[in-house]
XYZ file of C-alpha atoms in Angstrom:
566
model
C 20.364 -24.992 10.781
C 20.321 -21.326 10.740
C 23.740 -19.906 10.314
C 25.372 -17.966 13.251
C 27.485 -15.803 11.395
C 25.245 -14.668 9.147
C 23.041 -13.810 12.252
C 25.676 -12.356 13.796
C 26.602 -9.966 10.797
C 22.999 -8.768 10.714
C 22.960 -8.482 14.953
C 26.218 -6.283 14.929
C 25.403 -4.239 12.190
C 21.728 -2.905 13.570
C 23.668 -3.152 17.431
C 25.731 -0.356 15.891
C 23.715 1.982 14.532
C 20.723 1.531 17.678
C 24.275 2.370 19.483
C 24.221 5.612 17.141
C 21.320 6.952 17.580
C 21.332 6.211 21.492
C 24.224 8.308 21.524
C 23.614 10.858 19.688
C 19.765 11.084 19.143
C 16.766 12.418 21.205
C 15.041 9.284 21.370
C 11.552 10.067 21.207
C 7.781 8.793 20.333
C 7.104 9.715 16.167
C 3.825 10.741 17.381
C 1.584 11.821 20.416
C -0.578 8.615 20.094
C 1.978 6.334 21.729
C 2.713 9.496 24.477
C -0.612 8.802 25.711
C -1.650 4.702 24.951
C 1.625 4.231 27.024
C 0.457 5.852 29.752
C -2.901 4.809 29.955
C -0.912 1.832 29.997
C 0.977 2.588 33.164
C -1.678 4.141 34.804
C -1.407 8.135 34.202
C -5.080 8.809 34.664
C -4.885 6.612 37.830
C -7.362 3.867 37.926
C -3.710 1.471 37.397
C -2.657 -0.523 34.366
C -5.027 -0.326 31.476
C -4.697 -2.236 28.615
C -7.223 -0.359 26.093
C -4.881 0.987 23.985
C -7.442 2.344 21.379
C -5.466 1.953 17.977
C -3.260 -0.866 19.222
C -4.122 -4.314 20.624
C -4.650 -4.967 24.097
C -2.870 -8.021 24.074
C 0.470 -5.962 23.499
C -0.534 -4.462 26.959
C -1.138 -8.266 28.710
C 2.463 -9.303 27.074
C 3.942 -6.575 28.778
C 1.734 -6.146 32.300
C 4.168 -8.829 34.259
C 7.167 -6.271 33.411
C 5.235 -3.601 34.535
C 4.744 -4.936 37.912
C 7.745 -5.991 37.971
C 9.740 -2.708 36.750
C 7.073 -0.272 37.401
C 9.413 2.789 36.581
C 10.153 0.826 32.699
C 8.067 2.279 29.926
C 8.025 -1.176 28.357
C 5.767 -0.343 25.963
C 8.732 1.533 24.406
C 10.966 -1.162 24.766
C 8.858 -3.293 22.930
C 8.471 -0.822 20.012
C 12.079 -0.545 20.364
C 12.305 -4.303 20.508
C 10.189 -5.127 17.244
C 12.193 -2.876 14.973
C 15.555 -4.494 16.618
C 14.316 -7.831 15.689
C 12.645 -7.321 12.379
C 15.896 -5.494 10.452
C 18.312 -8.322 11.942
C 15.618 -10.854 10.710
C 15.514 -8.942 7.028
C 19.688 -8.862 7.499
C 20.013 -12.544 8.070
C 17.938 -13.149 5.106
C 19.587 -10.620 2.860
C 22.971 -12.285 3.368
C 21.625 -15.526 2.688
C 20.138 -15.145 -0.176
C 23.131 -13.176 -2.221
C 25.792 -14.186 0.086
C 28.101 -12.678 3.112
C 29.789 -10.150 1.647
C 26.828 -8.386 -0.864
C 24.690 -9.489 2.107
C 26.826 -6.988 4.620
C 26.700 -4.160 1.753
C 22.798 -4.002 1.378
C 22.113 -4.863 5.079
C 24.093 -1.762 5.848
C 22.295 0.296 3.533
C 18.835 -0.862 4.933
C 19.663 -0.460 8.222
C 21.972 3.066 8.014
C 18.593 4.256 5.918
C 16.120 3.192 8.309
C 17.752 3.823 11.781
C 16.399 7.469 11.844
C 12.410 6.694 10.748
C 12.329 3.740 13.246
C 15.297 3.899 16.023
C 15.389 7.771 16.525
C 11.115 8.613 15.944
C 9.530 5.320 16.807
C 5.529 5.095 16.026
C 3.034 2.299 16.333
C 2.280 2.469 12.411
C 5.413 2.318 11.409
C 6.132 -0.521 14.125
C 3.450 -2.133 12.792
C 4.246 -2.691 8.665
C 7.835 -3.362 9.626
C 7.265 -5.921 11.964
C 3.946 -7.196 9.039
C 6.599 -6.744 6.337
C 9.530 -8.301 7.931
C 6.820 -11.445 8.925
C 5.752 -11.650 4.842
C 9.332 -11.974 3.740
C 10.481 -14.766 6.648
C 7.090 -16.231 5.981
C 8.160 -16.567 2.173
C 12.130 -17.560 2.598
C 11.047 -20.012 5.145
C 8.186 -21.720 1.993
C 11.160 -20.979 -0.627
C 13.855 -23.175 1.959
C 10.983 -26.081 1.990
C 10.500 -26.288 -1.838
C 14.027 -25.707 -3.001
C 15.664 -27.629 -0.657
C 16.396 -30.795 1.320
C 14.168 -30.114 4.312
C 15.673 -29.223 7.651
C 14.251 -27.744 10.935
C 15.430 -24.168 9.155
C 12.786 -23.775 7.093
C 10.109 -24.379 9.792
C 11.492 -21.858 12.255
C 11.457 -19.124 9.116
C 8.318 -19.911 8.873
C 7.591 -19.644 12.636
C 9.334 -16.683 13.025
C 7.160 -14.613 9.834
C 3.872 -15.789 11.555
C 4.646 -14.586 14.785
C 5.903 -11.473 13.414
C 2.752 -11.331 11.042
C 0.448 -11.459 14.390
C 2.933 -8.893 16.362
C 2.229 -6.778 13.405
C -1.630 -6.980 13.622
C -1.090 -6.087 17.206
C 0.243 -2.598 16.628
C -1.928 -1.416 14.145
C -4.390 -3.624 12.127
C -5.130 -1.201 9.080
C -1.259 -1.079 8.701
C -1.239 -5.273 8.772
C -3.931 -5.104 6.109
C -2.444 -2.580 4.132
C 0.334 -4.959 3.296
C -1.561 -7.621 1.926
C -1.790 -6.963 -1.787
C 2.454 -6.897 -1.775
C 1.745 -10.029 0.280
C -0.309 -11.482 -2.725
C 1.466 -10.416 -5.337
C 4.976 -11.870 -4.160
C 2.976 -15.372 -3.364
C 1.266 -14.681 -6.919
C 4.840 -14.434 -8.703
C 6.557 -17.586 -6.712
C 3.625 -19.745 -7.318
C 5.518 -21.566 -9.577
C 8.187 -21.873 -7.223
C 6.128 -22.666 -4.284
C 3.716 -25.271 -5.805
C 5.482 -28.343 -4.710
C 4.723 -26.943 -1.008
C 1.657 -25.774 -2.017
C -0.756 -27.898 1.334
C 1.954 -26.036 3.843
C 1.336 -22.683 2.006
C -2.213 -23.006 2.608
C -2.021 -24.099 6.290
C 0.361 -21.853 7.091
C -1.782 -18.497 5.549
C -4.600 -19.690 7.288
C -3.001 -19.912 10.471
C -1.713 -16.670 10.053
C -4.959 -15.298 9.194
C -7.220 -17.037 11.373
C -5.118 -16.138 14.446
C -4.962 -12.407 13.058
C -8.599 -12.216 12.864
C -8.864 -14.030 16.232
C -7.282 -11.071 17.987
C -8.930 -8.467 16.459
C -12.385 -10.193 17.694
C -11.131 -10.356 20.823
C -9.737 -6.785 20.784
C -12.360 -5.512 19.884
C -15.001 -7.049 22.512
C -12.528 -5.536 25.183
C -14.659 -2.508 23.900
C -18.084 -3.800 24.320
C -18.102 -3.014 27.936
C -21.006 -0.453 29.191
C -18.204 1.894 30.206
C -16.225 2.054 26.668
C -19.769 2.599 24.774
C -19.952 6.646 25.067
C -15.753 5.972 24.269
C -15.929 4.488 21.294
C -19.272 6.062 19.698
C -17.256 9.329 20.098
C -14.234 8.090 17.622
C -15.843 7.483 14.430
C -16.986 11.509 14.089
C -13.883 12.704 15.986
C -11.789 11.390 13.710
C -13.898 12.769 10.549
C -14.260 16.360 12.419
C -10.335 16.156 12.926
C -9.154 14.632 9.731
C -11.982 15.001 6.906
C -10.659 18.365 5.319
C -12.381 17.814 1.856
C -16.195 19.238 1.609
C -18.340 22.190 1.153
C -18.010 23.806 4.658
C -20.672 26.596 3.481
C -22.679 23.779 2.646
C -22.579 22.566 5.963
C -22.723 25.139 7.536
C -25.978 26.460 6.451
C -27.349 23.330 6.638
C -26.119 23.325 10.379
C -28.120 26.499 11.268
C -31.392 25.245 9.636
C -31.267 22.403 13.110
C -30.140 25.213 15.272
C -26.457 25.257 15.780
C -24.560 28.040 15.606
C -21.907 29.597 12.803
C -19.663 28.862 14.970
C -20.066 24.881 16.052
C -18.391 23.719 12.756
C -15.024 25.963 13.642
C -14.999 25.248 17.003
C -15.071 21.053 16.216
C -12.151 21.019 13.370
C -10.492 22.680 16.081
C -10.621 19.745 18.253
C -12.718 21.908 20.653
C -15.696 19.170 21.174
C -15.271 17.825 24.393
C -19.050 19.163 25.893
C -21.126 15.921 26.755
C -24.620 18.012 25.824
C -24.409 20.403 22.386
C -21.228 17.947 21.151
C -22.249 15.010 22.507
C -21.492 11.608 20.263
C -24.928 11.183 19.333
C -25.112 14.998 18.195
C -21.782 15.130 16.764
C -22.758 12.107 14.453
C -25.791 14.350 13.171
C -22.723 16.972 11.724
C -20.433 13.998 10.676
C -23.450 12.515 8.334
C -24.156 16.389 7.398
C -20.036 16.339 6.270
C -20.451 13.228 4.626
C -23.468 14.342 2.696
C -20.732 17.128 1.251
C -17.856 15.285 0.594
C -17.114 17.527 -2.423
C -15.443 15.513 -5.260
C -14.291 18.823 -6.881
C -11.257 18.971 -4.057
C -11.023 14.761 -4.192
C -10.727 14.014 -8.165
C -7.409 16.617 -8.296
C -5.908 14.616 -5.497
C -6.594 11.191 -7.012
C -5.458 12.724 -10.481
C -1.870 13.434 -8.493
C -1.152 10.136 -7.323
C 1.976 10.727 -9.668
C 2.619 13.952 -8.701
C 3.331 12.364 -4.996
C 6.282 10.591 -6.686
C 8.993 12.806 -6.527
C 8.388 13.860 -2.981
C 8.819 10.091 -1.701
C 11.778 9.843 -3.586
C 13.017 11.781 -1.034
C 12.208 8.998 1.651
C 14.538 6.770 3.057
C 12.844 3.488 2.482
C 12.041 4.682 -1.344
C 15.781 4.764 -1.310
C 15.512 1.446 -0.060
C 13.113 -0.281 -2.369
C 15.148 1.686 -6.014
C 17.835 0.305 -4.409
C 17.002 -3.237 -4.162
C 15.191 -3.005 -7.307
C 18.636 -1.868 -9.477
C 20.303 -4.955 -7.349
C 17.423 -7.311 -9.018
C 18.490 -6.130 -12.632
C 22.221 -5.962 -11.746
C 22.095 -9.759 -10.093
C 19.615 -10.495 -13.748
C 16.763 -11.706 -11.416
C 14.349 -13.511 -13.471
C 11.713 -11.815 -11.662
C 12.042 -7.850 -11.706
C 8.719 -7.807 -12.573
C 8.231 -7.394 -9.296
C 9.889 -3.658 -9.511
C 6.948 -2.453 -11.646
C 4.180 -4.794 -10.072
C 5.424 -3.392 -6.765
C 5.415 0.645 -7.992
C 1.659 -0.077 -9.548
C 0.419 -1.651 -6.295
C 1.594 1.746 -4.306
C 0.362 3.611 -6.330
C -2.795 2.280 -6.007
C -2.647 2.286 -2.557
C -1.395 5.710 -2.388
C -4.645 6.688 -4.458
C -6.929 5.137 -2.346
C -5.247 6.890 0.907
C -5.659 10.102 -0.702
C -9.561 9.197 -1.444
C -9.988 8.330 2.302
C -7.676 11.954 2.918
C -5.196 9.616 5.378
C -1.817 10.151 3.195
C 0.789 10.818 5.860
C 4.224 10.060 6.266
C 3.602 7.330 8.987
C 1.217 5.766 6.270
C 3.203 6.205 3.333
C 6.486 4.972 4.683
C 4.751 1.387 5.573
C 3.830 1.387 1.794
C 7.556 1.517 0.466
C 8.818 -1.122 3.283
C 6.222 -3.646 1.844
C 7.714 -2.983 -1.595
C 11.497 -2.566 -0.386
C 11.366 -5.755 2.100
C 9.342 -8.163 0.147
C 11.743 -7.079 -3.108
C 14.091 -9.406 -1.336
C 12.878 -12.850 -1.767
C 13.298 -12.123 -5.814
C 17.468 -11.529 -5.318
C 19.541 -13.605 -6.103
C 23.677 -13.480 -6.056
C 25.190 -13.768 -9.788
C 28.711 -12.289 -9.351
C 31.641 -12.127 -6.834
C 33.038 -9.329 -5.418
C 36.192 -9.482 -2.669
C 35.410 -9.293 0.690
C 37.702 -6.008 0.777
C 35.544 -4.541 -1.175
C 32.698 -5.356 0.978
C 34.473 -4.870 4.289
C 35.509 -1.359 3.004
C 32.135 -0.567 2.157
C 30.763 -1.144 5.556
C 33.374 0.864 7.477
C 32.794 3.873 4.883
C 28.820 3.675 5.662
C 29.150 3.278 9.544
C 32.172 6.094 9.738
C 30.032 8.439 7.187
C 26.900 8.389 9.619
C 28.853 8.053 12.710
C 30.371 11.828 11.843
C 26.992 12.999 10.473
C 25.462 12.100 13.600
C 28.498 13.776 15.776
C 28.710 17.077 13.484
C 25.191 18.125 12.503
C 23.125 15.768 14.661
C 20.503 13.146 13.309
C 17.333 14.320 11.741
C 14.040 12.693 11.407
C 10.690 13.391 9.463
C 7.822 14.814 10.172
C 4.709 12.426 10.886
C 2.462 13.945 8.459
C 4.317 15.621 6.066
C 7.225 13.697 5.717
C 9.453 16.739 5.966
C 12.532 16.499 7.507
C 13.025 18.669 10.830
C 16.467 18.146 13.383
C 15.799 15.531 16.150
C 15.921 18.926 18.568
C 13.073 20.826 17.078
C 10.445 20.459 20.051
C 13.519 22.011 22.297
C 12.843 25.148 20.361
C 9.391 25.301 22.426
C 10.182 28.528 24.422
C 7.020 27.739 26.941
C 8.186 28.149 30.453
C 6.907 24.650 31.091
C 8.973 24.613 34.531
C 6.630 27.531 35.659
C 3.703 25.451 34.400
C 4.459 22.380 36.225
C 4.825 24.346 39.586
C 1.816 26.239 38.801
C 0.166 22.720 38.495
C 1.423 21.064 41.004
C 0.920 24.214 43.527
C -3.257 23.842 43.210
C -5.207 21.579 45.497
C -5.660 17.789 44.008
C -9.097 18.788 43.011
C -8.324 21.426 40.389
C -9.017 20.164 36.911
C -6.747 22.439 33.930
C -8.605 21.533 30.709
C -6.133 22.544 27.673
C -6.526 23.287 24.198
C -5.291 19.664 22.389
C -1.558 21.282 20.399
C -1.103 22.594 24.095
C -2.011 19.405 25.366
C 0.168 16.849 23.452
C 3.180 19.699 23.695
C 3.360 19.458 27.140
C 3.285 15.511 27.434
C 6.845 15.550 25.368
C 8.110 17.552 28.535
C 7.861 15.393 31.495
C 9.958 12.279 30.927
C 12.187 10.799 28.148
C 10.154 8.160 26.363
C 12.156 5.233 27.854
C 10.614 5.767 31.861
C 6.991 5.960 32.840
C 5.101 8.603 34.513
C 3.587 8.592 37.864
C 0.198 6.335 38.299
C -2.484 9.338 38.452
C -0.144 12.232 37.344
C -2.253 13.106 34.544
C -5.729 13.131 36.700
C -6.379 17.358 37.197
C -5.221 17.497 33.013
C -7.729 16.086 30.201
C -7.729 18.152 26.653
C -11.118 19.341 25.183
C -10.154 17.698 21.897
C -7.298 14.652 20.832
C -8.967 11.188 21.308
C -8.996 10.875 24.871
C -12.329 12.375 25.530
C -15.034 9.770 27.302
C -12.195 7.541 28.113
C -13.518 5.685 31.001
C -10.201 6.381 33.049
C -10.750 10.123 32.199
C -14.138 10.252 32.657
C -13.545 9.021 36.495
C -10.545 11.451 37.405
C -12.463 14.444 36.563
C -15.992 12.998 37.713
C -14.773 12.829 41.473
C -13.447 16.673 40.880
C -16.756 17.131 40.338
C -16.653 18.206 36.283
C -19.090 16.112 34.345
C -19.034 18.399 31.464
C -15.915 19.613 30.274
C -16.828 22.720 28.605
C -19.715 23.667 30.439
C -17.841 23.381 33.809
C -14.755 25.610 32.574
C -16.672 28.468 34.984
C -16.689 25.967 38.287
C -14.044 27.313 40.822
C -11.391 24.276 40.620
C -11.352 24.384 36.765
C -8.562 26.261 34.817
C -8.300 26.402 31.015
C -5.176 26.569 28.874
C -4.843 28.482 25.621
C -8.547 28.682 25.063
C -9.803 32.149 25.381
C -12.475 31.765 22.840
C -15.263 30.334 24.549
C -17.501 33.086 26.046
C -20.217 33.241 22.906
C -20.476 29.132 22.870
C -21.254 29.379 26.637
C -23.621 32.271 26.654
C -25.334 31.086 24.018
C -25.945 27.439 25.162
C -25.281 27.616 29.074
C -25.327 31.102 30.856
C -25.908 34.847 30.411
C -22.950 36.463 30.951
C -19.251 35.087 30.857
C -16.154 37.079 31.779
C -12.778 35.425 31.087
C -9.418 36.397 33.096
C -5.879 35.528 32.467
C -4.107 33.733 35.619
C -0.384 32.909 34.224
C 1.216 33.503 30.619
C 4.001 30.970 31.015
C 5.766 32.534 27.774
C 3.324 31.706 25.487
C 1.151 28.992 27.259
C -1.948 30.980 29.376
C -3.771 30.175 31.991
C -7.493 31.341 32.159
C -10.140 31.191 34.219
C -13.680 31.457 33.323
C -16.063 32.661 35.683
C -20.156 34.091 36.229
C -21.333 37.847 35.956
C -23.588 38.996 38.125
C -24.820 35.193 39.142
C -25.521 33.922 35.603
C -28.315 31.535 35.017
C -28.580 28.299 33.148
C -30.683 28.328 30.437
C -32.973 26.408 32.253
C -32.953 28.967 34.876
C -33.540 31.951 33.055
């Protein structure tokens, strides 16, 4: 039977620090991604409850529809990223103190949780959701095997091995590159336990099917949500968006003159790594896949091979990381405790680093990313501990309060920090409130227009302004994102968006900036792009500088033509 007190230890200990950072953090979204696949959830561009959630499976969104109706004013799609980190660390705490015992169980579940509380509890992502939930399934998935062969059998051992495969598929749900990128730690702790887990070896193989089979199941089905007429412009658009946005490593000159040999300007190539692409004729997804193949072409291996040649070099940075705190600590308890297997230490280190390699190949190294690649290693060092000396629960009891009291006046004195998505650096859980935009003034400026003005922003403006209208943990108004779409981000085409600006009468973003309902935010830049392709003369005007974030509107001279019309 599982043990209650061990589950209790593990439930009280993450209870308390969640408590923490309630009370003392900012709790917040990580990243702008789950801002906006929340709300399309809810129903911000107002055609209701949408479950395309782009980067994260739908069937999250069906799980949590019935609350929805039900709570309407509940951003559960929070609470359930809230939920899955809740769950997974008193799942890895449970298992900790079973496998070296109650009081070196408390000590290390502390430290795991009092390390992680600030990545996951305080700046909660859909990544990072995603390999803990992936990496706390692998490691129930393999106690629940180990409790089978080693042994008498009880109904334990099957609901360990429940509980990992359900957390395995959750996992694949919130992001299913970060599901796959845990499988070669997966592998290799299987690999090393073979020996261990041959006697079981017909329920290992059912049970990694079903995990796999049911993983790939969802991603079919996820994936034909997409296949409908109306998400076919959508998702042709986020292969090269992503490329344009990301893809910093080729010969731009290269480009560039290749570009104006089929007629686009000097200036298309700036304007699209600026996330300035949203114009359904020049940029549309068909031409912007022309420039993507052109980038491609120029991938220049000069600015690649240094990167791969630092994998090393990245080292000493993630040392700095939580969760690398995490796995060096686990890894000392596997020599202190004499495990017979701390091989996994340097099998784990050699399998990040190969991993970190290839992400700096594919130029998608970022904290998010990285941080799932030292949970695999931290979480799945656990299976190999094993308790070889006392120590007096005093000891262990002391240790506890010291922890909790230590961060408890941290948090109270200089306030909790987090790190940054991409860099990894770390930055106060206040920063954004540093943002000196009069966003008040904004907001009555927006709300003071007639329902069909459209305000189409530049995308840092864009995703800004969506930390400023409610805390994470409460939903916006169905439709109160309708009159604001961004000319860059990944939202562009999206069928939703596509419909709320369609019945303002825009069909093309950046050709319709000059239409009478249509303001644009903090781009003042785009008079040569629209002479050159659309009309003769532009003049832009500034309407509102709301300290920092402007207003402009774009408008004829003289009557300008089309092109077509001149």
């Amino acid at each position: 039977m599982i043990n209650k007190k061990f589950i209790l230890i593990s439930f009280l200990i993450n209870l308390y620090f969640l408590g923490l950072c309630i009370a003392f953090g900012d709790l917040r979204f990580d990243a702008i991604d789950d801002i906006f696949m929340s709300g399309i959830l809810s129903g911000i561009y107002g055609e209701g409850y949408n479950v395309h959630l782009t980067f994260v499976n739908a069937l999250y969104g069906y799980c949590l529809l019935p609350l929805y109706h039900l709570f309407p004013k509940i951003n559960w799609y929070y609470i359930g990223e809230m939920a899955s980190v809740f769950v997974s660390l008193t799942i890895v705490g449970y298992i900790v103190v079973n496998k070296v015992g109650e009081k070196w169980g408390a000590i290390l579940t502390v430290v795991i949780v009092a390390l992680c509380a600030s990545d996951f509890y305080l700046a909660i992502q859909f990544t990072k959701c995603a390999a803990m939930l992936s990496a706390t399934g692998m490691l129930a998935f393999i106690y629940g095997l180990e409790k089978k062969a080693t042994e008498v059998p009880t109904k334990n051992w099957i609901t360990l091995l429940i509980l990992g495969v359900l957390l395995l598929w959750w996992g694949s749900w919130m992001r299913w590159e970060a599901f796959l990128m845990g499988m070669p730690f997966f592998a290799a702790a299987l690999l090393l336990l073979v020996k261990k887990l041959w006697n079981v070896k017909l329920t290992v193989i059912v049970a990694l099917a079903i995990v796999f089979v049911g993983a790939y199941g969802f991603q079919f089905f996820n994936k034909s949500l997409y296949q409908a007429p109306d998400y076919k412009k959508y998702m042709e658009f986020q292969g090269p968006r992503a490329l344009l946005g990301d893809g910093l490593f080729y010969n731009q000159q290269a480009v560039d003159e290749d570009l104006d040999e089929i007629s686009y300007s000097g200036q298309a190539l700036p304007m699209l790594t600026h996330w300035l692409f949203y114009d359904t004729e020049v940029f549309a997804p068909d031409s912007l896949r022309i420039i993507t193949n052109l980038i491609a072409k120029y991938k220049n291996e000069m600015f690649i091979r240094p990167q791969l040649a630092n994998v090393l070099g990245t080292l000493p940075n993630s040392a700095k990381y939580p969760v690398f705190i995490i796995w060096l600590l686990l890894c000392f308890a596997l020599f202190a405790f004499k495990s017979p297997q701390s091989l996994w230490s340097w099998l784990s280190l050699l399998i990040v680093c190969a991993m970190i390699a290839y992400l700096l190949y594919l130029q998608r190294l970022v904290y998010r990313v990285e941080v799932g690649l030292w949970l695999y290693a931290a979480l799945l060092t656990i299976p190999f501990l094993k308790e070889r000396f006392q120590i007096h629960k005093s000891i262990s009891i002391g240790f506890v309060c010291v922890v909790a009291i230590i961060t408890l006046c941290s948090y109270a004195i200089s306030g909790p920090t987090v790190r940054h998505v991409r860099s990894g650096e770390i930055v106060p859980i206040h920063h954004e409130h540093t943002d000196t935009v009069d966003y008040k003034g904004l907001f009555a400026f927006m709300d003071s227009v007639p329902d069909s003005t459209v305000f189409v922003m530049e995308m840092n403006s864009y995703m800004s302004m969506s930390r400023q209208k409610v805390p994470p943990y409460l939903t916006e108004p169905q439709g109160s994102w309708e009159q604001v779409i961004s000319f860059g981000f990944w939202t562009p085409y999206f069928p939703d968006v596509e419909k709320a600006i369609h019945k303002r009468g825009v069909t093309n973003p950046m050709k319709d900036v000059v239409l009478d309902n249509v303001f644009v935010v903090d781009v003042p830049t785009l008079g040569n792009f629209l002479e050159q392709h659309y009309y003769n003369k532009v003049k832009v005007d500034t309407v509102h500088n709301f300290n920092g974030m402007v207003v402009y509107k774009y408008s004829l001279v003289n009557d300008s033509l089309t092109e077509t019309g001149k």
